[in-house]
Coordinates of C-alpha atoms in Angstrom, one line a residue:
Chain A
M1 CA -26.4 -15.1 17.1
P2 CA -25.5 -12.6 14.5
L3 CA -23.2 -13.7 11.6
L4 CA -20.7 -10.6 12.1
E5 CA -20.2 -8.7 15.3
L6 CA -17.9 -5.3 16.1
V7 CA -17.8 -4.6 19.5
D8 CA -16.0 -1.0 20.1
V9 CA -13.4 -1.1 17.3
S10 CA -11.1 1.5 16.8
Q11 CA -8.5 2.2 14.3
S12 CA -5.8 5.3 14.2
Y13 CA -3.4 6.0 12.2
G14 CA -0.8 7.6 14.3
T15 CA -2.8 10.1 16.4
H16 CA -5.6 10.2 14.0
K17 CA -8.5 8.3 15.1
V18 CA -10.0 6.7 11.7
V19 CA -12.5 4.4 13.5
D20 CA -14.0 5.7 16.6
R21 CA -15.5 2.7 19.2
L22 CA -17.9 1.4 16.5
D23 CA -20.6 -0.9 17.3
F24 CA -22.8 -3.2 15.3
S25 CA -23.7 -6.2 14.1
L26 CA -24.9 -8.4 10.9
E27 CA -27.5 -11.3 11.2
R28 CA -26.8 -14.1 8.8
G29 CA -28.3 -13.9 5.4
T30 CA -28.7 -9.8 5.7
I31 CA -27.4 -7.4 3.4
G32 CA -25.6 -4.7 5.5
C33 CA -24.2 -1.2 4.0
L34 CA -21.7 1.5 5.6
L35 CA -22.7 4.5 4.1
G36 CA -20.8 7.6 4.5
P37 CA -18.9 10.9 2.8
S38 CA -15.1 10.3 1.7
G39 CA -12.7 10.0 4.6
C40 CA -15.4 8.7 7.0
G41 CA -13.6 5.7 8.0
K42 CA -15.9 3.2 6.3
T43 CA -13.2 1.8 3.9
T44 CA -11.1 1.1 6.9
V45 CA -13.7 -0.8 9.0
L46 CA -13.9 -2.9 5.9
R47 CA -10.4 -3.6 5.8
C48 CA -10.4 -4.5 9.4
I49 CA -13.2 -6.9 8.9
A50 CA -11.5 -8.4 6.3
G51 CA -8.1 -8.9 8.4
F52 CA -5.9 -6.7 6.0
E53 CA -5.5 -4.3 9.0
R54 CA -5.5 -4.9 12.8
V55 CA -7.7 -3.0 14.8
S56 CA -6.1 -0.6 17.3
G57 CA -9.2 -1.6 20.0
G58 CA -12.3 -3.5 20.5
E59 CA -13.3 -7.0 18.8
I60 CA -14.6 -8.1 16.0
R61 CA -16.1 -11.3 15.9
L62 CA -17.3 -13.7 13.1
E63 CA -19.7 -16.9 13.7
D64 CA -19.1 -16.1 17.5
A65 CA -15.4 -16.0 17.0
C66 CA -12.9 -13.2 18.0
V67 CA -11.0 -13.1 14.7
S68 CA -9.5 -9.2 15.4
G69 CA -9.1 -8.0 19.1
P70 CA -6.1 -7.2 21.7
G71 CA -3.0 -9.3 20.9
M72 CA -5.0 -11.1 18.4
H73 CA -5.7 -11.1 14.6
V74 CA -6.8 -14.0 12.1
P75 CA -4.8 -13.7 8.8
A76 CA -7.2 -12.3 5.6
E77 CA -6.7 -15.9 4.3
R78 CA -8.1 -17.8 7.0
R79 CA -11.1 -15.7 7.7
R80 CA -13.7 -17.1 4.8
I81 CA -14.4 -14.2 3.3
G82 CA -15.1 -12.9 -0.3
M83 CA -14.0 -9.3 -1.2
V84 CA -15.2 -7.2 -3.9
F85 CA -12.3 -4.1 -4.8
Q86 CA -13.2 -0.5 -6.0
D87 CA -11.0 -1.3 -8.8
Y88 CA -12.0 -5.3 -9.0
A89 CA -8.2 -6.3 -8.5
L90 CA -8.8 -9.0 -11.0
F91 CA -5.8 -10.8 -12.2
P92 CA -5.2 -10.0 -15.6
H93 CA -2.7 -12.3 -16.7
L94 CA -5.4 -15.2 -16.0
T95 CA -8.6 -15.8 -18.1
V96 CA -12.2 -15.3 -17.0
A97 CA -12.6 -18.7 -15.9
Q98 CA -9.2 -19.1 -14.2
N99 CA -10.1 -16.1 -12.3
V100 CA -13.2 -17.0 -10.9
A101 CA -11.7 -20.6 -10.2
F102 CA -8.7 -19.1 -8.6
G103 CA -10.1 -19.6 -5.2
L104 CA -11.4 -22.9 -5.6
R105 CA -7.9 -24.4 -6.3
G106 CA -8.7 -27.0 -8.1
E107 CA -11.0 -28.8 -5.7
S108 CA -13.5 -31.5 -7.6
G109 CA -16.2 -29.9 -9.4
S110 CA -14.7 -26.7 -9.4
Q111 CA -15.1 -26.3 -13.5
A112 CA -18.9 -26.9 -13.1
R113 CA -19.1 -24.3 -10.1
V114 CA -17.2 -21.7 -12.6
Y115 CA -19.6 -22.4 -15.3
D116 CA -22.7 -22.2 -12.7
L117 CA -21.4 -18.7 -11.3
L118 CA -20.4 -17.3 -14.7
H119 CA -24.0 -18.1 -15.6
T120 CA -25.5 -16.6 -12.8
V121 CA -23.7 -13.4 -13.4
G122 CA -24.7 -13.4 -17.0
L123 CA -21.1 -14.0 -18.2
A124 CA -21.6 -17.7 -19.8
G125 CA -19.8 -18.0 -23.0
Q126 CA -17.1 -15.2 -22.0
D127 CA -14.8 -17.7 -19.8
R128 CA -11.7 -17.8 -22.3
K129 CA -11.6 -14.1 -22.5
Y130 CA -9.1 -12.0 -20.5
P131 CA -10.2 -9.4 -18.0
H132 CA -9.3 -6.3 -20.0
E133 CA -11.2 -7.5 -22.9
L134 CA -14.6 -6.8 -21.0
S135 CA -16.3 -3.8 -20.1
G136 CA -16.4 -2.4 -16.5
G137 CA -19.9 -3.8 -15.7
Q138 CA -18.7 -7.2 -17.1
Q139 CA -15.3 -7.1 -14.7
Q140 CA -17.5 -6.3 -11.9
R141 CA -19.4 -9.4 -12.5
V142 CA -16.3 -11.4 -12.6
A143 CA -15.2 -9.9 -9.5
L144 CA -18.4 -10.8 -7.6
A145 CA -18.4 -14.6 -9.0
R146 CA -14.6 -15.0 -8.2
A147 CA -15.6 -13.3 -4.5
L148 CA -18.4 -15.9 -4.2
A149 CA -16.6 -19.3 -5.6
P150 CA -15.2 -20.3 -2.6
R151 CA -18.5 -19.8 -0.5
P152 CA -17.5 -17.2 1.4
Q153 CA -19.3 -16.9 4.8
L154 CA -19.2 -13.3 4.4
L155 CA -19.0 -10.9 1.3
L156 CA -16.9 -7.7 1.6
M157 CA -17.9 -4.9 -1.2
D158 CA -15.5 -1.9 -1.3
E159 CA -17.7 1.0 -3.3
P160 CA -18.2 -1.9 -5.9
F161 CA -20.1 0.2 -8.1
S162 CA -18.1 3.5 -8.4
N163 CA -16.3 3.0 -11.5
L164 CA -19.5 2.4 -13.4
D165 CA -21.7 4.9 -15.0
V166 CA -24.7 5.8 -13.4
D167 CA -27.2 4.1 -15.5
L168 CA -25.7 0.8 -15.0
R169 CA -24.5 1.5 -11.5
E170 CA -28.3 1.0 -10.1
R171 CA -29.2 -1.6 -12.5
L172 CA -26.2 -4.1 -11.6
A173 CA -26.6 -3.0 -7.7
T174 CA -30.4 -4.3 -7.8
E175 CA -28.8 -7.3 -9.9
V176 CA -25.9 -7.8 -7.3
R177 CA -28.5 -7.9 -4.7
E178 CA -30.7 -10.8 -6.2
I179 CA -27.4 -13.0 -6.7
I180 CA -26.3 -12.5 -3.5
K181 CA -29.9 -13.1 -1.7
S182 CA -30.1 -16.3 -4.1
A183 CA -26.6 -17.6 -2.7
G184 CA -27.6 -16.8 0.9
T185 CA -24.7 -14.9 1.7
T186 CA -24.4 -12.2 4.1
A187 CA -22.7 -9.1 2.9
I188 CA -21.4 -5.6 3.6
L189 CA -21.2 -2.9 1.3
V190 CA -19.2 0.6 1.7
T191 CA -20.5 3.5 -0.4
H192 CA -20.5 6.6 -0.5
D193 CA -23.7 6.8 -3.0
Q194 CA -26.8 6.4 -0.8
H195 CA -29.0 5.4 -4.3
E196 CA -26.6 2.5 -4.4
A197 CA -27.2 1.4 -0.9
F198 CA -31.0 1.8 -0.9
A199 CA -30.7 -0.4 -4.3
I200 CA -28.5 -3.2 -2.5
A201 CA -28.9 -2.9 1.1
D202 CA -31.5 -4.2 3.8
E203 CA -29.6 -2.4 6.9
I204 CA -27.6 0.7 6.3
G205 CA -25.1 2.5 8.7
V206 CA -24.5 6.2 8.3
M207 CA -20.6 6.7 9.1
H208 CA -19.2 10.2 9.7
E209 CA -16.0 10.9 11.9
G210 CA -15.1 7.3 12.6
R211 CA -18.5 6.5 14.3
I212 CA -21.9 5.2 13.4
Q213 CA -24.6 7.9 13.3
Q214 CA -27.7 5.6 12.7
W215 CA -27.9 1.9 12.1
D216 CA -31.8 1.5 10.4
S217 CA -33.5 0.9 7.2
A218 CA -33.5 3.1 4.5
Y219 CA -36.7 4.4 5.0
N220 CA -36.0 5.3 8.6
L221 CA -32.6 6.7 7.7
Y222 CA -34.9 9.2 5.2
H223 CA -37.7 9.8 7.1
C224 CA -36.9 9.4 10.9
P225 CA -33.1 10.7 11.1
D226 CA -31.7 10.6 14.4
N227 CA -29.7 13.4 14.0
R228 CA -28.5 16.3 12.0
F229 CA -25.9 14.8 10.0
V230 CA -28.0 11.8 8.8
A231 CA -30.7 14.4 7.9
D232 CA -28.4 16.2 5.9
F233 CA -26.2 13.5 4.2
V234 CA -29.6 11.2 3.3
G235 CA -31.7 12.9 0.7
Q236 CA -31.8 16.5 0.4
G237 CA -33.7 19.2 2.4
V238 CA -33.0 22.1 4.1
F239 CA -33.5 23.4 8.3
V240 CA -36.2 26.4 8.9
P241 CA -36.6 27.5 12.2
G242 CA -39.9 26.7 14.1
T243 CA -41.2 26.8 17.8
V244 CA -42.7 23.7 19.2
T245 CA -46.1 24.8 20.5
D246 CA -47.5 21.4 21.6
P247 CA -46.1 17.9 21.3
E248 CA -47.9 17.5 18.0
T249 CA -47.5 21.3 16.4
V250 CA -44.8 23.3 15.4
E251 CA -44.7 26.7 14.0
V252 CA -42.8 27.6 11.2
E253 CA -42.8 30.7 8.7
L254 CA -45.0 28.9 6.3
G255 CA -47.4 28.1 8.7
R256 CA -48.2 25.5 11.6
L257 CA -47.0 22.0 11.0
R258 CA -49.1 19.1 12.3
S259 CA -47.3 15.8 13.0
R260 CA -49.0 12.6 13.1
V261 CA -46.0 11.7 16.0
P262 CA -45.0 13.4 18.9
I263 CA -42.4 15.8 18.1
E264 CA -38.9 14.9 19.5
C265 CA -36.2 17.1 18.6
S266 CA -33.8 15.2 20.6
R267 CA -33.2 11.6 22.2
G268 CA -34.4 11.5 25.3
C269 CA -35.8 14.9 25.5
G270 CA -39.5 13.2 25.3
A271 CA -42.5 15.3 23.6
C272 CA -42.0 18.7 23.8
G273 CA -44.6 21.2 24.2
R274 CA -42.6 24.1 26.2
G275 CA -42.5 26.5 23.0
C276 CA -38.7 25.2 22.3
S277 CA -37.1 26.5 19.4
V278 CA -36.2 23.8 17.1
D279 CA -34.8 23.6 13.5
V280 CA -37.4 21.5 11.3
L281 CA -36.2 19.1 8.2
L282 CA -38.3 20.0 5.1
R283 CA -37.9 17.6 2.0
P284 CA -38.7 18.4 -1.0
D285 CA -41.6 16.2 -1.3
D286 CA -43.0 18.2 1.9
V287 CA -43.2 21.5 0.2
I288 CA -45.9 21.1 -2.1
H289 CA -47.0 23.6 -5.2
D290 CA -50.4 24.5 -5.1
D291 CA -51.8 27.6 -7.3
G292 CA -54.6 27.5 -4.8
S293 CA -52.4 28.6 -1.8
N294 CA -52.1 31.9 -0.4
L295 CA -48.3 31.6 0.6
R296 CA -46.2 32.3 -2.2
A297 CA -42.6 32.1 -2.8
E298 CA -40.0 33.3 -5.4
V299 CA -38.3 30.8 -8.0
V300 CA -34.8 31.2 -7.5
H301 CA -33.3 28.0 -8.8
K302 CA -34.9 25.1 -11.1
A303 CA -33.2 21.6 -11.8
F304 CA -34.7 19.6 -14.2
R305 CA -35.3 15.9 -13.4
G306 CA -37.4 14.7 -16.2
A307 CA -40.1 13.5 -14.5
E308 CA -39.7 16.4 -11.9
I309 CA -38.5 19.6 -11.3
L310 CA -36.4 20.3 -8.6
Y311 CA -37.2 24.2 -7.3
T312 CA -35.5 26.2 -4.9
L313 CA -37.8 29.0 -3.3
R314 CA -36.9 32.0 -1.5
L315 CA -40.0 33.0 1.1
N316 CA -40.6 36.5 2.3
S317 CA -38.1 36.5 4.8
G318 CA -35.5 35.4 2.5
A319 CA -35.1 31.3 3.9
R320 CA -34.9 29.2 0.8
V321 CA -36.8 25.9 0.9
L322 CA -36.6 22.8 -2.0
S323 CA -39.8 21.5 -3.6
L324 CA -40.1 18.9 -6.1
V325 CA -42.8 19.8 -8.4
P326 CA -44.2 17.4 -11.3
S327 CA -42.4 19.0 -14.6
H328 CA -45.2 20.1 -16.3
H329 CA -45.6 22.9 -13.7
N330 CA -42.7 24.8 -15.7
H331 CA -42.3 28.2 -13.9
A332 CA -39.4 30.9 -14.8
L333 CA -37.0 32.1 -12.5
G334 CA -38.0 34.9 -10.4
E335 CA -41.8 34.0 -10.8
K336 CA -43.8 33.8 -7.5
I337 CA -45.5 30.4 -6.9
G338 CA -47.9 29.0 -4.4
I339 CA -46.9 26.2 -2.0
R340 CA -48.4 24.4 1.0
L341 CA -46.7 22.1 3.6
D342 CA -47.5 18.7 3.9
V343 CA -45.5 17.1 5.9
D344 CA -46.4 13.5 7.6
H345 CA -44.1 13.3 10.6
V346 CA -42.1 16.2 11.7
V347 CA -38.2 16.0 11.7
A348 CA -36.8 18.6 14.3
F349 CA -33.8 19.1 15.9
R350 CA -33.5 21.8 18.9
Q351 CA -31.4 24.6 17.8
P352 CA -28.2 24.4 19.5
E353 CA -28.2 27.9 21.2
A354 CA -31.1 27.2 23.0
G355 CA -30.6 25.8 26.4
P356 CA -27.9 23.1 27.2
R357 CA -26.7 21.2 24.4
T358 CA -28.2 17.8 23.9
E359 CA -26.4 14.9 23.0
T360 CA -26.5 14.9 19.8
L361 CA -23.8 13.4 18.4
I362 CA -22.7 16.2 15.7
E363 CA -21.5 19.6 16.6
P364 CA -23.5 21.8 13.8
D365 CA -20.4 23.2 12.9
S366 CA -18.6 20.3 11.8
I367 CA -21.3 19.5 9.2
P368 CA -19.9 21.3 6.1
L369 CA -23.1 20.0 4.0
L370 CA -25.6 21.7 6.2
K371 CA -28.0 23.8 4.3
R372 CA -29.2 25.8 7.0
A373 CA -32.0 28.1 6.0
Q374 CA -30.3 31.4 6.0
G375 CA -31.5 34.9 7.0
I376 CA -34.5 33.9 8.8
R377 CA -33.7 34.6 12.3
A378 CA -33.0 38.1 11.4
A379 CA -36.5 38.3 10.3
Chain B
M1 CA 50.8 1.5 -40.5
N2 CA 52.8 -1.3 -40.5
Y3 CA 50.6 -3.7 -39.1
H4 CA 50.7 -7.3 -40.8
W5 CA 46.9 -8.0 -41.3
D6 CA 46.6 -12.1 -41.3
W7 CA 42.7 -13.3 -41.2
H8 CA 44.3 -16.5 -41.2
F9 CA 45.9 -16.9 -38.3
F10 CA 43.3 -18.2 -36.4
T11 CA 43.7 -21.8 -37.9
R12 CA 47.5 -21.7 -37.2
Q13 CA 48.6 -23.5 -34.4
V14 CA 49.8 -22.0 -31.2
Q15 CA 53.5 -21.5 -30.6
A16 CA 53.1 -22.9 -27.4
G17 CA 51.1 -26.4 -28.2
D18 CA 49.5 -28.3 -30.7
E19 CA 45.8 -26.7 -30.4
T20 CA 44.5 -24.0 -33.2
Y21 CA 44.2 -20.2 -32.2
V22 CA 40.3 -21.2 -33.2
D23 CA 40.6 -23.9 -30.2
W24 CA 41.7 -21.2 -27.8
L25 CA 39.1 -19.1 -28.7
L26 CA 36.1 -21.6 -28.5
T27 CA 37.7 -22.6 -25.2
G28 CA 37.5 -18.9 -24.1
L29 CA 33.4 -18.8 -25.5
G30 CA 32.9 -22.0 -23.6
W31 CA 34.1 -20.5 -20.2
T32 CA 32.1 -17.4 -20.9
L33 CA 28.9 -19.3 -21.6
A34 CA 29.4 -21.4 -19.1
C35 CA 30.1 -18.8 -16.5
S36 CA 27.5 -16.5 -17.5
L37 CA 24.5 -18.7 -17.6
T38 CA 25.3 -20.4 -14.2
A39 CA 25.7 -17.3 -12.8
W40 CA 22.5 -15.9 -14.2
I41 CA 20.5 -19.0 -12.8
I42 CA 21.8 -17.6 -9.5
A43 CA 21.3 -14.4 -10.0
L44 CA 18.0 -15.2 -11.0
S45 CA 16.8 -17.5 -7.9
I46 CA 18.4 -15.4 -5.4
G47 CA 17.6 -12.0 -6.9
T48 CA 13.8 -13.3 -7.1
L49 CA 13.9 -14.6 -3.6
V50 CA 15.7 -11.3 -1.8
G51 CA 13.8 -8.8 -3.9
T52 CA 10.4 -10.8 -2.7
L53 CA 11.7 -10.7 0.8
R54 CA 11.9 -7.0 0.6
T55 CA 8.2 -6.8 0.0
T56 CA 7.0 -9.2 2.4
G57 CA 6.5 -6.2 5.2
S58 CA 8.3 -8.2 8.0
R59 CA 11.1 -5.8 9.1
G60 CA 13.4 -9.2 9.6
L61 CA 13.1 -10.1 6.2
A62 CA 13.0 -6.8 4.4
G63 CA 16.2 -6.0 6.5
F64 CA 18.1 -8.8 5.5
G65 CA 16.9 -8.2 1.7
A66 CA 18.1 -4.7 1.9
T67 CA 21.5 -5.7 3.4
W68 CA 22.1 -8.4 0.6
V69 CA 21.3 -5.5 -2.1
E70 CA 23.4 -2.8 -0.6
L71 CA 26.1 -5.4 0.3
F72 CA 26.5 -6.5 -3.7
R73 CA 26.1 -3.4 -5.6
N74 CA 28.1 -1.0 -3.5
I75 CA 31.4 -2.9 -4.6
P76 CA 32.8 -2.9 -7.5
L77 CA 32.6 -6.2 -10.1
L78 CA 36.6 -6.3 -10.0
V79 CA 37.0 -5.7 -6.2
Q80 CA 34.3 -8.1 -5.6
M81 CA 36.2 -10.9 -8.0
L82 CA 39.6 -10.5 -6.0
L83 CA 38.0 -10.5 -2.6
W84 CA 36.0 -14.0 -3.2
F85 CA 39.4 -15.4 -5.0
F86 CA 41.7 -13.8 -2.2
V87 CA 40.4 -13.1 0.9
V88 CA 37.3 -15.1 1.4
P89 CA 39.2 -18.2 1.5
E90 CA 41.3 -16.7 4.2
L91 CA 38.2 -16.5 6.0
L92 CA 37.2 -20.1 5.6
P93 CA 38.0 -22.8 8.6
R94 CA 41.5 -24.0 8.3
D95 CA 40.6 -27.6 6.7
L96 CA 37.9 -26.1 4.1
A97 CA 40.3 -23.3 3.4
L98 CA 43.2 -25.5 2.5
W99 CA 40.7 -27.5 0.6
V100 CA 39.3 -24.2 -1.8
K101 CA 43.0 -23.3 -2.1
Q102 CA 44.6 -26.3 -3.3
D103 CA 42.2 -29.2 -4.2
M104 CA 38.8 -27.3 -5.2
P105 CA 38.1 -28.2 -9.0
A106 CA 37.7 -25.5 -11.3
K107 CA 38.6 -23.1 -8.4
E108 CA 38.5 -19.9 -11.1
F109 CA 35.1 -21.0 -12.5
V110 CA 33.2 -21.4 -9.4
T111 CA 34.7 -18.2 -7.7
A112 CA 34.3 -16.3 -11.0
T113 CA 30.5 -17.9 -11.4
L114 CA 29.6 -17.1 -7.5
C115 CA 30.7 -13.7 -7.8
L116 CA 29.3 -12.6 -10.8
G117 CA 26.1 -14.3 -9.9
L118 CA 25.5 -13.0 -6.3
F119 CA 26.7 -9.4 -7.6
T120 CA 23.7 -9.5 -10.5
S121 CA 21.4 -11.1 -7.8
A122 CA 21.5 -7.5 -6.1
R123 CA 20.3 -5.8 -9.2
I124 CA 17.5 -8.6 -10.2
A125 CA 16.4 -8.2 -6.4
E126 CA 15.8 -4.3 -6.8
Q127 CA 14.0 -4.8 -10.3
V128 CA 11.9 -7.5 -8.8
R129 CA 11.0 -5.5 -6.1
A130 CA 10.1 -2.7 -8.2
G131 CA 7.9 -5.0 -10.2
I132 CA 6.0 -6.5 -7.0
E133 CA 5.7 -2.6 -5.7
S134 CA 4.1 -1.4 -8.7
L135 CA 1.4 -4.0 -8.8
P136 CA -2.1 -2.5 -7.2
R137 CA -2.4 -3.1 -3.6
G138 CA -5.8 -5.2 -4.2
Q139 CA -4.0 -7.8 -6.2
R140 CA -2.1 -9.1 -2.9
E141 CA -5.4 -8.6 -1.2
A142 CA -7.8 -10.3 -3.8
A143 CA -5.6 -13.3 -3.4
L144 CA -5.5 -13.4 0.4
A145 CA -9.1 -12.6 0.5
L146 CA -9.9 -15.9 -1.7
G147 CA -7.8 -17.9 0.9
L148 CA -4.5 -18.4 -0.6
S149 CA -1.4 -18.2 1.7
P150 CA 0.9 -15.3 1.4
F151 CA 3.4 -17.8 -0.3
Q152 CA 0.8 -18.8 -2.5
A153 CA -0.1 -15.3 -3.6
Y154 CA 3.3 -14.7 -4.3
R155 CA 3.7 -17.7 -6.1
H156 CA 0.5 -17.0 -8.4
V157 CA -0.2 -13.7 -8.5
L158 CA 2.3 -11.1 -7.6
L159 CA 5.3 -13.0 -9.2
P160 CA 3.8 -13.9 -12.8
R161 CA 2.7 -10.3 -13.0
A162 CA 5.9 -8.6 -11.5
L163 CA 8.4 -10.6 -13.8
R164 CA 6.5 -9.8 -16.7
T165 CA 6.6 -6.2 -15.7
V166 CA 10.1 -6.2 -15.3
L167 CA 11.1 -8.4 -18.1
A168 CA 12.4 -5.7 -20.3
P169 CA 15.1 -4.4 -17.6
L170 CA 15.8 -8.2 -17.2
T171 CA 17.0 -8.7 -20.3
S172 CA 19.2 -5.6 -20.1
E173 CA 20.4 -7.7 -16.7
F174 CA 21.0 -10.7 -18.7
M175 CA 23.0 -8.9 -21.6
N176 CA 25.1 -7.3 -18.7
T177 CA 25.8 -10.8 -17.4
F178 CA 27.7 -12.1 -20.4
K179 CA 29.9 -8.6 -20.4
N180 CA 30.2 -8.5 -16.8
S181 CA 31.8 -12.2 -17.1
S182 CA 34.7 -10.5 -18.7
V183 CA 36.0 -9.0 -15.4
A184 CA 36.5 -13.0 -14.6
Y185 CA 40.0 -12.8 -16.5
A186 CA 41.6 -11.2 -13.4
I187 CA 40.9 -14.3 -11.3
G188 CA 42.7 -16.3 -14.4
L189 CA 39.6 -17.8 -15.7
M190 CA 40.2 -18.7 -19.4
E191 CA 37.0 -16.9 -20.7
L192 CA 37.0 -15.0 -23.8
T193 CA 38.9 -12.0 -22.5
F194 CA 41.6 -14.0 -20.7
Q195 CA 42.2 -16.1 -24.1
A196 CA 42.2 -13.0 -26.1
R197 CA 45.2 -11.5 -24.3
Q198 CA 47.2 -15.1 -24.6
M199 CA 46.3 -15.2 -28.3
Q200 CA 47.5 -11.4 -28.7
E201 CA 50.6 -12.1 -27.0
D202 CA 51.2 -15.8 -28.4
S203 CA 50.4 -14.7 -32.2
E204 CA 50.8 -11.0 -32.1
Q205 CA 47.9 -10.2 -34.1
G206 CA 45.8 -8.2 -31.4
I207 CA 43.6 -6.4 -33.8
E208 CA 42.0 -9.6 -35.4
T209 CA 41.8 -11.4 -32.2
Y210 CA 40.0 -8.4 -30.3
L211 CA 37.9 -8.1 -33.5
A212 CA 36.8 -11.6 -33.0
V213 CA 36.3 -11.2 -29.6
T214 CA 34.1 -8.2 -29.7
L215 CA 31.9 -10.3 -32.2
L216 CA 31.5 -12.9 -30.1
Y217 CA 30.5 -10.9 -27.2
F218 CA 28.2 -9.0 -29.3
L219 CA 26.5 -12.0 -30.4
C220 CA 26.0 -13.6 -27.2
A221 CA 24.4 -10.4 -26.1
F222 CA 22.4 -10.2 -29.3
I223 CA 21.1 -14.1 -29.0
A224 CA 20.5 -13.3 -25.3
N225 CA 18.3 -10.2 -26.3
R226 CA 16.7 -12.0 -28.9
G227 CA 16.0 -14.8 -26.6
M228 CA 14.2 -12.8 -23.6
A229 CA 12.5 -10.7 -26.6
W230 CA 10.7 -14.3 -27.4
I231 CA 10.0 -15.0 -23.7
E232 CA 8.6 -11.8 -23.9
R233 CA 6.2 -12.4 -26.3
R234 CA 5.1 -15.7 -25.4
T235 CA 4.1 -14.8 -21.9
R236 CA 2.5 -11.4 -22.9
V237 CA -1.2 -11.6 -21.9
P238 CA -2.9 -10.9 -25.3
G239 CA -3.9 -7.6 -26.0
M240 CA -2.5 -5.9 -23.0
I241 CA 0.9 -3.7 -22.7
G242 CA 3.6 -5.0 -20.6

């Protein structure tokens, strides 16, 4: 029995649907994450689970008891949740220890619990300070300790790291994961930052336009995206057009791609081998720099990343691909370098122009981020 | 100017009895203090309650709060004094009205204090509401998520923060209460202004009288100001502005 279950949950503000028939569930002890661009409805979902907002449709179940549903709403204070807010929402008129002890309300042993928690989050000895005397990262830890103190059955975190600098963000995300795991708490995180999601969550739901596009592990989201939106939002990459010649092979401008698993260009389509026109997802790590290759591409942009350089390359047809190359291969703009493809499994989506629209949830036009390879169709 | 200055008249006996003018002045000061301080307590309690009601998100409670505020701040204080004194008793049940008009002890004091307290409560309600609404939404939600009831959230988080925020305007309001209490002379409360008029007529030393009364009002307001400043310092979260 999952600890948390959302069934067909909808939420609208006026006529604007923010959350649209959302379904997911979370097992005890797991850390889930709602990942999506701003305005996708993820924070609203979190606020509905917390009980700060009523749902306009569907049902939220906690420990198999309905807490939100038609004509029914358990107030936030009776849901046994803990919440970490984006701005931490610490109580500035109380000391660190008073903040952490706040949810315990003087129950016996609360002092020892506060001390333990401050120790766990690495703030032992800071108990008498006021929140504003702490750094952002420290305030974040106080917020976490405060939320964990009453031993909530579910911990909710709303963009908890977005106010921190990037370095601290990932380090703290990993630390927070350890703390939550060692407390055995079930948690949900909401974020727009995929690195944060990868660092902390066991399961990630990618949200767009009020719906979950895919609920999966980080690995699968990156390597086996269910649709174009997920492919585009998670990780980098471009789509290049290709033609499927048999279930394991697709022809693209860069050559013939062999996939170790049958290519499925849309769910339920089955392996296709009838010359379907598809868009093939090429990640930067699929395009390998190889001086010995006959295939040449021109460097049009480069981004130095320390250990690697991310090159944007123009093919003869004008299409662009990304390539991640060890950074000692330093090439100048305009230079032609040799590349080859190394694709483990092909991710392809049927071209929307070809045949009847498949049940892909996303209209290609609605994806602002889509970095579709340009110009190749003209060639 | 033919005015005959006499700063010693204060110690002279009044014409109407065996008290001195200083006695009259001190009586006035006593009523002013009693009326202002009691009104302030009424105003602070009711004002905080009404201001809080307006932020609860319940339509009924917020509507009640809004009506309260509009009722008491849209009518001039002097008119309110007269209404409470002359009109309200007429609206009471017969027996109660009779008691209020004939037997109620310290009738002027009770009426003036109630009137001033309620009038000021509307103003305090608005300040408290503004203070609560200035807090980030997360404060209330953080308290609720930690299992506090809405009442406890107000008691332990929202009001302690909001009242600190609005201490400065509350200080002005406290000082105003002393100054506004002078309006009570219109219904015959023997406070400072009332006594001043009486002293002026009795002694014909109007300038000295009003200078003395001015100084006393000034001192009251000034001490109120210093007192609030002390509270502000005491309650300030160390190292934080506001």
